[in-house]
Short mmCIF file of C-alpha atoms in Angstrom, two decimals:
data_model
loop_
_atom_site.label_atom_id
_atom_site.label_comp_id
_atom_site.label_asym_id
_atom_site.label_seq_id
_atom_site.Cartn_x
_atom_site.Cartn_y
_atom_site.Cartn_z
CA MET W 1 -21.16 60.72 89.90
CA THR W 2 -24.22 58.85 91.23
CA THR W 3 -27.55 60.04 89.88
CA SER W 4 -31.00 59.35 91.20
CA ALA W 5 -32.96 56.47 89.65
CA PRO W 6 -35.62 57.35 87.05
CA ALA W 7 -39.11 57.78 88.50
CA SER W 8 -40.31 54.61 86.73
CA GLU W 9 -37.69 52.52 88.55
CA ARG W 10 -38.16 53.95 92.05
CA HIS W 11 -39.39 51.96 95.02
CA VAL W 12 -39.86 55.15 97.09
CA PRO W 13 -43.05 57.21 96.53
CA GLU W 14 -42.46 60.41 94.57
CA ALA W 15 -43.67 62.69 97.40
CA VAL W 16 -41.20 61.08 99.81
CA HIS W 17 -38.41 61.08 97.23
CA ARG W 18 -38.70 64.86 96.73
CA ARG W 19 -38.18 65.61 100.43
CA ARG W 20 -35.62 62.89 101.16
CA TRP W 21 -32.78 65.30 102.04
CA ALA W 22 -35.00 67.27 104.42
CA ILE W 23 -35.96 63.97 106.06
CA LEU W 24 -32.27 63.09 106.40
CA GLY W 25 -31.73 66.44 108.15
CA VAL W 26 -34.44 65.64 110.71
CA LEU W 27 -32.97 62.17 111.27
CA MET W 28 -29.53 63.72 111.79
CA LEU W 29 -30.96 66.11 114.41
CA SER W 30 -32.48 63.17 116.29
CA LEU W 31 -29.26 61.18 116.03
CA LEU W 32 -27.11 64.12 117.14
CA ILE W 33 -28.61 64.51 120.61
CA VAL W 34 -28.67 60.76 121.29
CA VAL W 35 -25.01 60.14 120.35
CA LEU W 36 -23.87 63.44 121.84
CA ASP W 37 -25.33 62.54 125.22
CA ASN W 38 -23.16 59.43 125.30
CA SER W 39 -20.10 61.67 125.71
CA ILE W 40 -21.36 64.99 127.10
CA LEU W 41 -21.54 63.78 130.72
CA ASN W 42 -17.79 63.12 130.86
CA VAL W 43 -16.91 66.81 131.13
CA ALA W 44 -19.45 67.36 133.92
CA ILE W 45 -18.13 64.58 136.19
CA LYS W 46 -15.96 66.82 138.38
CA THR W 47 -18.77 69.35 138.81
CA ILE W 48 -21.35 66.70 139.74
CA SER W 49 -18.96 65.22 142.31
CA THR W 50 -18.70 68.63 144.04
CA PRO W 51 -20.86 68.92 147.19
CA GLU W 52 -24.16 70.81 147.03
CA PRO W 53 -25.20 73.41 146.03
CA ILE W 54 -22.67 73.37 143.14
CA GLY W 55 -23.02 69.64 142.44
CA LEU W 56 -24.59 66.52 143.92
CA GLY W 57 -21.63 65.28 145.95
CA ALA W 58 -21.62 62.02 143.96
CA THR W 59 -19.03 59.37 144.85
CA GLN W 60 -16.74 57.76 142.26
CA GLY W 61 -18.98 54.70 142.08
CA GLU W 62 -22.12 56.81 141.66
CA LEU W 63 -20.47 58.78 138.85
CA GLU W 64 -19.54 55.58 137.05
CA TRP W 65 -23.12 54.36 137.27
CA ALA W 66 -24.45 57.71 136.06
CA ILE W 67 -22.42 57.11 132.88
CA ASN W 68 -23.00 53.38 132.60
CA ALA W 69 -26.76 53.33 133.34
CA TYR W 70 -27.28 55.04 129.98
CA THR W 71 -24.96 52.69 128.08
CA LEU W 72 -26.32 49.56 129.75
CA VAL W 73 -29.99 50.24 128.91
CA PHE W 74 -29.09 51.64 125.48
CA ALA W 75 -27.08 48.59 124.38
CA GLY W 76 -29.41 46.07 126.00
CA LEU W 77 -32.56 47.33 124.23
CA LEU W 78 -31.20 48.34 120.80
CA PHE W 79 -31.98 45.06 119.13
CA THR W 80 -35.48 44.82 120.58
CA ALA W 81 -36.18 48.43 119.58
CA GLY W 82 -35.21 47.70 115.97
CA LEU W 83 -37.56 44.72 115.85
CA LEU W 84 -40.46 46.75 117.27
CA GLY W 85 -39.82 49.48 114.71
CA ASP W 86 -40.10 46.95 111.88
CA ARG W 87 -43.40 45.66 113.32
CA LEU W 88 -45.15 48.71 114.79
CA GLY W 89 -43.87 51.38 112.41
CA ARG W 90 -40.52 53.17 112.48
CA LYS W 91 -41.97 56.68 112.69
CA ARG W 92 -44.11 55.77 115.71
CA VAL W 93 -41.18 54.16 117.49
CA LEU W 94 -38.93 57.12 116.65
CA LEU W 95 -41.45 59.64 118.00
CA ALA W 96 -41.99 57.63 121.17
CA GLY W 97 -38.24 57.21 121.71
CA LEU W 98 -37.61 60.95 121.28
CA ALA W 99 -40.40 61.81 123.73
CA VAL W 100 -39.03 59.42 126.38
CA PHE W 101 -35.49 60.74 125.82
CA GLY W 102 -36.68 64.34 126.23
CA ILE W 103 -38.61 63.54 129.44
CA GLY W 104 -35.59 61.67 130.84
CA SER W 105 -33.33 64.64 130.01
CA ALA W 106 -35.60 67.11 131.83
CA LEU W 107 -35.80 64.86 134.89
CA ALA W 108 -32.02 64.27 134.91
CA ALA W 109 -31.40 68.03 134.83
CA GLU W 110 -33.47 68.44 138.00
CA SER W 111 -32.06 65.43 139.89
CA GLY W 112 -31.79 66.03 143.62
CA SER W 113 -29.46 63.13 144.37
CA PRO W 114 -26.97 60.85 142.60
CA VAL W 115 -29.47 57.96 142.76
CA GLN W 116 -32.10 60.03 140.94
CA LEU W 117 -29.55 60.98 138.30
CA ILE W 118 -28.68 57.31 137.72
CA VAL W 119 -32.36 56.36 137.34
CA PHE W 120 -33.15 59.23 134.94
CA ARG W 121 -30.04 58.47 132.88
CA ALA W 122 -31.43 54.96 132.46
CA VAL W 123 -34.72 56.50 131.22
CA MET W 124 -32.71 58.51 128.68
CA GLY W 125 -31.00 55.29 127.56
CA LEU W 126 -34.43 53.69 127.08
CA GLY W 127 -35.52 56.48 124.76
CA ALA W 128 -32.21 56.55 122.90
CA ALA W 129 -32.42 52.81 122.21
CA PHE W 130 -35.59 53.40 120.19
CA VAL W 131 -34.23 56.46 118.37
CA MET W 132 -30.88 55.36 117.02
CA PRO W 133 -31.82 52.23 115.00
CA ALA W 134 -34.98 53.93 113.72
CA THR W 135 -32.98 56.79 112.15
CA LEU W 136 -30.98 54.44 109.95
CA SER W 137 -33.93 52.21 109.08
CA VAL W 138 -36.06 55.23 108.04
CA LEU W 139 -33.13 56.42 105.93
CA MET W 140 -33.06 53.09 104.08
CA ASN W 141 -36.75 53.48 103.26
CA VAL W 142 -36.65 57.06 101.91
CA PHE W 143 -33.58 56.73 99.68
CA GLU W 144 -33.27 54.60 96.58
CA ARG W 145 -30.53 51.99 96.60
CA ASP W 146 -28.19 54.03 94.39
CA GLU W 147 -28.30 57.00 96.82
CA GLN W 148 -28.12 54.96 100.02
CA PRO W 149 -24.27 54.95 100.22
CA LYS W 150 -24.18 58.76 100.00
CA ALA W 151 -26.94 59.14 102.61
CA ILE W 152 -25.30 56.62 104.95
CA GLY W 153 -22.00 58.48 104.53
CA ILE W 154 -23.64 61.69 105.74
CA TRP W 155 -25.30 59.73 108.58
CA ALA W 156 -21.93 58.25 109.61
CA GLY W 157 -20.36 61.72 109.51
CA GLY W 158 -23.06 62.87 111.90
CA VAL W 159 -22.15 60.10 114.36
CA GLY W 160 -18.52 61.23 114.36
CA LEU W 161 -19.51 64.87 114.73
CA ALA W 162 -21.78 64.12 117.70
CA ILE W 163 -19.07 62.14 119.50
CA ALA W 164 -16.55 64.94 119.04
CA ILE W 165 -18.75 67.93 119.93
CA GLY W 166 -20.14 66.33 123.11
CA PRO W 167 -17.21 67.49 125.28
CA ILE W 168 -17.24 70.92 123.60
CA THR W 169 -20.95 71.43 124.26
CA GLY W 170 -20.58 70.28 127.85
CA GLY W 171 -17.63 72.60 128.43
CA VAL W 172 -19.46 75.65 127.06
CA LEU W 173 -22.57 74.95 129.15
CA LEU W 174 -20.60 74.40 132.36
CA ASP W 175 -18.77 77.68 131.81
CA HIS W 176 -22.08 79.57 131.92
CA PHE W 177 -24.72 77.42 133.67
CA TRP W 178 -25.19 74.76 136.36
CA TRP W 179 -24.39 71.08 135.83
CA GLY W 180 -28.00 70.18 134.90
CA SER W 181 -27.75 72.29 131.75
CA VAL W 182 -25.85 69.46 130.01
CA PHE W 183 -29.14 67.51 130.10
CA LEU W 184 -31.70 70.32 129.85
CA VAL W 185 -30.21 71.44 126.52
CA ASN W 186 -31.69 68.29 124.96
CA VAL W 187 -35.30 69.31 125.64
CA PRO W 188 -35.76 72.14 123.08
CA ILE W 189 -33.89 70.10 120.45
CA VAL W 190 -36.23 67.15 121.08
CA LEU W 191 -39.30 69.39 120.72
CA ILE W 192 -38.05 70.78 117.39
CA ALA W 193 -37.21 67.27 116.15
CA LEU W 194 -40.67 65.97 117.12
CA VAL W 195 -42.47 68.74 115.21
CA LEU W 196 -40.33 68.28 112.08
CA MET W 197 -40.68 64.50 112.27
CA VAL W 198 -44.49 64.60 112.41
CA TRP W 199 -44.46 66.95 109.41
CA LEU W 200 -41.82 65.38 107.16
CA VAL W 201 -41.03 61.76 107.97
CA PRO W 202 -43.19 58.99 106.44
CA ASP W 203 -44.00 55.85 108.38
CA SER W 204 -42.82 52.43 107.23
CA ARG W 205 -42.82 48.91 108.57
CA ASP W 206 -42.13 45.33 107.58
CA PRO W 207 -45.19 44.26 105.51
CA ASN W 208 -44.74 40.66 106.61
CA PRO W 209 -43.40 40.83 110.16
CA GLY W 210 -44.70 37.44 111.15
CA ARG W 211 -45.49 36.47 114.71
CA VAL W 212 -43.80 38.20 117.65
CA ASP W 213 -40.91 36.24 119.17
CA PRO W 214 -41.14 37.11 122.90
CA ILE W 215 -38.70 34.42 124.03
CA GLY W 216 -36.06 35.57 121.55
CA VAL W 217 -36.58 39.22 122.54
CA VAL W 218 -36.22 38.44 126.26
CA LEU W 219 -33.13 36.28 125.72
CA SER W 220 -31.45 38.98 123.59
CA VAL W 221 -32.12 41.68 126.22
CA ILE W 222 -30.96 39.55 129.18
CA GLY W 223 -27.87 38.33 127.34
CA LEU W 224 -26.80 41.80 126.18
CA VAL W 225 -27.42 43.40 129.59
CA LEU W 226 -25.42 40.70 131.40
CA LEU W 227 -22.56 40.89 128.90
CA VAL W 228 -22.32 44.70 128.93
CA TYR W 229 -22.69 44.80 132.73
CA GLY W 230 -19.84 42.32 133.08
CA ILE W 231 -17.66 44.36 130.75
CA ILE W 232 -18.41 47.55 132.66
CA LYS W 233 -17.80 45.88 136.02
CA GLY W 234 -14.47 44.50 134.82
CA GLY W 235 -13.43 47.99 133.79
CA GLN W 236 -14.46 49.42 137.16
CA LEU W 237 -12.46 46.79 139.07
CA ALA W 238 -9.58 46.83 136.55
CA ASP W 239 -9.72 43.04 136.92
CA PHE W 240 -11.42 40.77 134.41
CA THR W 241 -10.45 37.70 136.48
CA ASP W 242 -12.73 38.76 139.35
CA PRO W 243 -15.25 35.93 140.00
CA THR W 244 -18.24 38.28 139.75
CA VAL W 245 -17.02 39.68 136.43
CA LEU W 246 -16.27 36.24 134.98
CA ALA W 247 -19.64 34.89 136.16
CA THR W 248 -21.59 37.82 134.70
CA ILE W 249 -19.80 37.81 131.34
CA GLY W 250 -20.03 34.02 131.19
CA ALA W 251 -23.77 34.14 131.95
CA GLY W 252 -24.27 36.80 129.27
CA ILE W 253 -22.42 34.75 126.66
CA ALA W 254 -24.34 31.61 127.69
CA VAL W 255 -27.70 33.39 127.34
CA LEU W 256 -26.70 34.83 123.93
CA VAL W 257 -25.63 31.35 122.78
CA GLY W 258 -29.03 30.12 123.94
CA PHE W 259 -30.62 32.97 121.97
CA VAL W 260 -28.78 31.91 118.79
CA VAL W 261 -29.76 28.24 119.26
CA PHE W 262 -33.40 29.20 119.90
CA GLU W 263 -33.51 31.51 116.88
CA LYS W 264 -32.05 28.83 114.59
CA ARG W 265 -34.80 26.40 115.63
CA SER W 266 -37.68 28.90 115.70
CA ASP W 267 -40.13 29.07 112.78
CA HIS W 268 -40.66 32.80 113.49
CA PRO W 269 -37.24 34.10 114.67
CA SER W 270 -36.62 37.71 115.63
CA ILE W 271 -33.63 37.60 113.33
CA ASP W 272 -32.43 35.05 110.85
CA VAL W 273 -29.05 34.17 112.38
CA THR W 274 -28.02 32.57 109.10
CA TYR W 275 -27.20 36.11 107.94
CA PHE W 276 -23.99 35.72 109.94
CA LYS W 277 -22.98 32.84 107.70
CA ASN W 278 -22.34 35.56 105.14
CA LYS W 279 -18.67 36.33 105.76
CA VAL W 280 -19.01 39.82 104.26
CA PHE W 281 -21.84 40.69 106.64
CA SER W 282 -19.99 39.30 109.69
CA ALA W 283 -16.71 41.04 108.75
CA ALA W 284 -18.52 44.38 108.37
CA MET W 285 -20.09 43.94 111.82
CA SER W 286 -16.68 43.12 113.31
CA ALA W 287 -15.12 46.19 111.70
CA ILE W 288 -17.76 48.53 113.16
CA ALA W 289 -17.32 47.03 116.64
CA LEU W 290 -13.52 47.37 116.47
CA VAL W 291 -13.68 50.97 115.21
CA PHE W 292 -15.76 52.00 118.22
CA PHE W 293 -13.57 49.87 120.49
CA ALA W 294 -10.64 52.04 119.39
CA LEU W 295 -12.56 55.34 119.37
CA MET W 296 -14.12 55.05 122.84
CA GLY W 297 -10.89 53.67 124.29
CA VAL W 298 -8.75 56.51 122.91
CA THR W 299 -11.34 59.11 123.98
CA PHE W 300 -11.17 57.68 127.49
CA PHE W 301 -7.42 57.99 127.99
CA SER W 302 -6.91 61.11 125.84
CA VAL W 303 -9.19 63.11 128.17
CA PHE W 304 -6.91 62.26 131.12
CA TYR W 305 -3.83 63.09 129.02
CA THR W 306 -5.10 66.54 127.99
CA GLN W 307 -6.66 67.53 131.34
CA SER W 308 -4.56 65.80 134.02
CA VAL W 309 -1.12 65.81 132.36
CA ARG W 310 -1.33 68.83 130.05
CA GLY W 311 -3.64 70.97 132.22
CA TYR W 312 -6.30 71.85 129.64
CA SER W 313 -9.88 72.66 130.70
CA PRO W 314 -12.88 70.51 129.68
CA LEU W 315 -13.82 73.04 126.99
CA GLN W 316 -10.24 73.18 125.66
CA THR W 317 -10.12 69.38 125.63
CA GLY W 318 -13.30 69.27 123.57
CA LEU W 319 -11.87 71.79 121.13
CA LEU W 320 -8.72 69.70 120.79
CA MET W 321 -10.90 66.86 119.47
CA LEU W 322 -12.37 68.99 116.69
CA PRO W 323 -9.96 67.60 114.04
CA LEU W 324 -11.55 64.18 114.54
CA ALA W 325 -14.98 65.65 113.82
CA VAL W 326 -13.73 67.72 110.88
CA ALA W 327 -12.18 64.64 109.27
CA GLN W 328 -15.45 62.73 109.74
CA LEU W 329 -17.46 65.53 108.13
CA ILE W 330 -15.07 65.84 105.20
CA PHE W 331 -14.47 62.21 104.38
CA ALA W 332 -17.51 60.17 105.54
CA PRO W 333 -19.83 61.48 102.79
CA ARG W 334 -17.07 60.97 100.20
CA ALA W 335 -15.95 57.52 101.29
CA ARG W 336 -18.34 55.94 98.78
CA LEU W 337 -16.24 57.46 95.96
CA VAL W 338 -13.14 55.74 97.35
CA VAL W 339 -15.08 52.47 97.56
CA ASP W 340 -16.23 52.87 93.95
CA ARG W 341 -12.61 53.14 92.85
CA PHE W 342 -10.77 50.76 95.18
CA GLY W 343 -13.46 48.52 96.66
CA ASN W 344 -14.58 47.77 100.22
CA LYS W 345 -11.60 45.55 101.05
CA ALA W 346 -8.88 48.09 100.25
CA THR W 347 -10.80 51.06 101.70
CA CYS W 348 -11.65 49.46 105.06
CA THR W 349 -8.28 47.74 105.45
CA ALA W 350 -6.49 51.05 104.86
CA GLY W 351 -8.84 52.79 107.30
CA LEU W 352 -8.16 50.29 110.10
CA LEU W 353 -4.41 50.36 109.46
CA MET W 354 -4.54 54.17 109.68
CA ILE W 355 -6.34 53.91 113.04
CA ALA W 356 -3.75 51.37 114.21
CA ALA W 357 -0.94 53.73 113.20
CA MET W 358 -2.53 56.67 115.02
CA LEU W 359 -3.04 54.61 118.18
CA ALA W 360 0.61 53.59 118.00
CA ALA W 361 1.47 57.29 117.62
CA PHE W 362 -0.07 57.92 121.06
CA ALA W 363 2.83 55.87 122.42
CA THR W 364 5.19 58.69 121.34
CA LEU W 365 3.39 61.48 123.25
CA ASP W 366 5.01 62.99 126.34
CA ALA W 367 4.13 65.78 128.76
CA ASP W 368 5.82 68.40 126.55
CA THR W 369 5.01 67.08 123.06
CA PRO W 370 3.83 69.95 120.79
CA ILE W 371 0.04 69.86 120.90
CA TRP W 372 -0.26 70.12 117.11
CA ILE W 373 1.00 66.53 116.90
CA LEU W 374 -2.05 65.39 118.88
CA GLU W 375 -4.24 67.37 116.48
CA VAL W 376 -2.70 65.55 113.51
CA ILE W 377 -3.28 62.20 115.21
CA PHE W 378 -6.95 63.03 115.81
CA PHE W 379 -7.41 64.18 112.21
CA PHE W 380 -5.99 61.00 110.69
CA MET W 381 -7.94 58.89 113.20
CA GLY W 382 -11.16 60.56 112.05
CA THR W 383 -10.12 60.01 108.44
CA GLY W 384 -9.61 56.31 109.08
CA MET W 385 -12.98 56.03 110.85
CA ALA W 386 -14.79 57.74 107.98
CA HIS W 387 -13.44 55.20 105.51
CA ILE W 388 -14.68 52.31 107.66
CA MET W 389 -18.02 53.49 109.01
CA THR W 390 -19.59 54.41 105.65
CA PRO W 391 -18.72 51.30 103.57
CA THR W 392 -19.41 48.84 106.39
CA SER W 393 -22.75 50.50 107.18
CA VAL W 394 -23.71 50.27 103.50
CA VAL W 395 -22.74 46.58 103.36
CA ILE W 396 -24.75 45.79 106.51
CA MET W 397 -27.87 47.76 105.56
CA GLN W 398 -27.93 46.40 101.99
CA ALA W 399 -27.33 42.82 103.13
CA LEU W 400 -30.92 42.58 104.40
CA PRO W 401 -34.17 43.30 102.56
CA ARG W 402 -35.44 46.89 102.80
CA GLU W 403 -38.35 45.83 105.03
CA LYS W 404 -35.87 44.42 107.56
CA ALA W 405 -33.99 47.73 107.84
CA GLY W 406 -34.79 48.11 111.54
CA SER W 407 -33.24 44.75 112.37
CA ALA W 408 -30.10 45.51 110.33
CA SER W 409 -29.75 48.94 111.92
CA ALA W 410 -30.29 47.53 115.41
CA LEU W 411 -27.64 44.86 114.86
CA SER W 412 -25.20 47.47 113.58
CA ASN W 413 -25.83 49.76 116.55
CA THR W 414 -25.67 46.90 119.05
CA PHE W 415 -22.24 45.87 117.78
CA ARG W 416 -21.18 49.55 117.86
CA GLN W 417 -22.29 50.00 121.49
CA VAL W 418 -20.84 46.72 122.71
CA GLY W 419 -17.60 47.54 120.90
CA GLY W 420 -17.50 50.95 122.59
CA ALA W 421 -18.20 49.45 126.02
CA LEU W 422 -15.44 46.91 125.43
CA GLY W 423 -13.06 49.70 124.40
CA ILE W 424 -13.67 51.66 127.61
CA ALA W 425 -13.67 48.58 129.84
CA VAL W 426 -10.75 46.65 128.35
CA LEU W 427 -8.47 49.58 127.53
CA GLY W 428 -9.50 51.28 130.77
CA SER W 429 -8.52 48.12 132.63
CA VAL W 430 -5.13 48.02 130.89
CA LEU W 431 -4.61 51.70 131.70
CA SER W 432 -5.46 51.20 135.40
CA ALA W 433 -3.28 48.12 135.80
CA ALA W 434 -0.29 49.69 134.05
CA TYR W 435 -0.68 52.91 136.04
CA ARG W 436 -0.84 51.11 139.40
CA ASN W 437 2.24 49.03 138.57
CA SER W 438 4.20 52.19 137.70
CA ILE W 439 3.12 54.37 140.64
CA GLU W 440 3.07 51.87 143.53
CA ASP W 441 6.71 52.23 144.53
CA LYS W 442 6.37 56.06 144.47
CA LEU W 443 3.64 56.13 147.14
CA THR W 444 5.84 55.50 150.17
CA LEU W 445 5.14 59.02 151.49
CA VAL W 446 1.38 58.40 151.38
CA PRO W 447 -0.29 57.11 154.59
CA ALA W 448 -0.83 53.34 154.36
CA GLY W 449 -4.61 53.70 154.45
CA LEU W 450 -4.60 55.91 151.35
CA ARG W 451 -2.09 54.03 149.19
CA HIS W 452 -4.60 51.74 147.49
CA THR W 453 -6.90 54.67 146.66
CA ALA W 454 -3.98 56.82 145.47
CA GLY W 455 -2.90 54.12 143.02
CA GLU W 456 -6.26 53.79 141.27
CA SER W 457 -5.73 56.54 138.68
CA ILE W 458 -3.80 59.74 138.02
CA GLU W 459 -6.81 61.74 139.28
CA ALA W 460 -6.81 59.73 142.51
CA THR W 461 -3.06 60.29 142.99
CA LEU W 462 -3.35 64.02 142.35
CA GLY W 463 -6.33 64.19 144.72
CA VAL W 464 -4.35 62.55 147.54
CA ALA W 465 -1.38 64.80 146.75
CA ALA W 466 -3.58 67.88 147.18
CA ARG W 467 -4.76 66.61 150.59
CA LEU W 468 -1.15 66.13 151.74
CA GLY W 469 -0.33 69.80 151.09
CA PRO W 470 3.28 70.80 150.28
CA GLU W 471 4.53 67.23 150.84
CA GLY W 472 2.20 65.97 148.13
CA LYS W 473 3.81 68.08 145.40
CA SER W 474 6.53 65.47 145.04
CA LEU W 475 3.89 63.04 143.71
CA ILE W 476 2.86 65.16 140.71
CA THR W 477 5.80 64.34 138.42
CA PRO W 478 5.79 60.57 139.22
CA ALA W 479 2.01 60.53 138.62
CA ASN W 480 2.43 62.15 135.20
CA ASP W 481 5.27 59.78 134.29
CA ALA W 482 3.28 56.73 135.42
CA PHE W 483 0.23 57.82 133.44
CA LEU W 484 2.27 58.43 130.29
CA HIS W 485 3.75 54.93 130.58
CA ALA W 486 0.25 53.47 131.10
CA MET W 487 -1.12 55.44 128.14
CA HIS W 488 1.67 54.16 125.89
CA VAL W 489 0.96 50.54 126.87
CA THR W 490 -2.78 51.02 126.40
CA ALA W 491 -2.37 52.71 123.01
CA LEU W 492 -0.21 49.85 121.72
CA CYS W 493 -2.83 47.32 122.89
CA GLY W 494 -5.50 49.28 121.00
CA ALA W 495 -3.27 49.38 117.92
CA GLY W 496 -2.96 45.60 118.07
CA VAL W 497 -6.77 45.25 118.12
CA ALA W 498 -7.06 47.55 115.10
CA VAL W 499 -4.50 45.44 113.19
CA ILE W 500 -6.60 42.32 113.90
CA GLY W 501 -9.61 44.20 112.51
CA ALA W 502 -7.65 45.11 109.38
CA LEU W 503 -6.77 41.45 108.86
CA ILE W 504 -10.44 40.41 109.21
CA VAL W 505 -11.73 42.91 106.63
CA PHE W 506 -8.82 42.14 104.27
CA LEU W 507 -9.70 38.45 104.32
CA PHE W 508 -13.49 38.65 104.13
CA LEU W 509 -14.75 41.94 102.66
CA PRO W 510 -15.18 42.02 98.86
CA GLY W 511 -12.87 43.98 96.57
CA ARG W 512 -14.10 46.26 93.81
CA THR W 513 -17.73 45.61 92.89
CA PRO W 514 -17.92 45.03 89.14
CA ALA W 515 -20.30 47.16 87.13
CA PRO W 516 -23.60 45.43 86.32
CA GLN W 517 -22.80 45.18 82.61
CA GLU W 518 -19.50 43.50 83.43
CA ASP W 519 -20.82 40.99 85.89
CA GLU W 520 -24.44 40.15 86.49
CA LYS W 521 -23.43 38.21 89.60
CA GLU W 522 -22.54 41.21 91.72
CA THR W 523 -25.35 40.38 94.10
CA GLU W 524 -23.38 37.36 95.29
CA LEU W 525 -21.11 39.76 97.19
CA VAL W 526 -23.88 40.78 99.56
CA LYS W 527 -27.43 39.61 100.10
CA THR W 528 -29.56 42.41 98.76
CA GLY W 529 -32.91 40.89 99.40
CA SER W 530 -34.32 42.98 96.55
#
């Protein structure tokens, strides 16, 4: 069992050390609302698309942008936010980010049009970008190195919990209040978090931040925004060969390559890109991106499976995902014990193989499969995630010096967000293409002008079927069958990606870390910077 370092060996002030777990609780509260809001909007989509006064009458494209405006700003500014936290002070940046997020939430709740909602969601993404990396970097500065794995495990469990309870929270609110309540609920939580943060959380910064690197910051933001926008656009069109998509993704990659070249030549880089020469560090980053690729992808198609095919409500769908959250809460804080016994390589490889197996299990689900089987799949998927998120986060955060915690956290979160966007876009594209191929020859009864729209998704087909009246009922079974086929294909593609991730971590992550008395060279496994 890990014990706290003696007072004489601590790097953290005694006053901060005594309240470290209370500080972690405040950080978890801040993290919860930011991550939760990434998923809570999904259950409100149908309500928001309803004409006024119930909703805003948003079109399909406007709904997609209401979701993606948050992700786009969030992912594009994460890295810059981490750098500013290291330079200006993490507590200041965290407080400012929470305030902006709370203001954006209040404005989004009172949106009078879809355009306003899109703009205010972008404001929320701006605030969230400054909150998420700051939580992990503050954590690294209030816990001693020996307790960091345990604290990061709890932090990672909170991420999984927030992702899973988003749909549940949204479902409960929509059962009792209007659609804006899914945003307004953030405001009192933000106020509580701000008060506790001012009271408990110490400030910290990089003591030697060096000169600001404005060119590097601008290149990183432009490159990430272009790349994520291209990924999102490809998912919307279900066509990654579209010239606009290829041009945008290509431009994003080109700008990011330019960023790397500039940083390598700069005498005051925003980030030392030579960190990626460390295979352990790079493999851990890849693992985090692939985990969220799988998680966001499976969340995307499982919502359609439970609601469109099985007929569950948004609240029931959220409750069905509880096993994923329970597994995260149980195993994420304990994953460090598994790492202590078996090492990072075995733990993360087994976790990714478990995720691959559970994704493959989705290919066995049908319209009448007992629902408890889905619950088992979600539980083991959460178990696999817990045994990847904690060890890889520890490796990444301990690979850089403590004063660079904001940069390490921002990099980790950037890879997580880009991985999640890729999961939705790529797996969503596979789902759409497979669905259209399966349903096209069943749409002969649909008027020619509606066939393209009807083939876009199972929701589109069922919507057209409802407009056709009694004649449209014959489309329901073919739509369900086509979606199940598309889900099976998509799940197997996701499983293949998870297997690739398992191979990467097996080849490059270290095995069991020898005890210090056995091997004084343990620091060669990761750059500690201490």
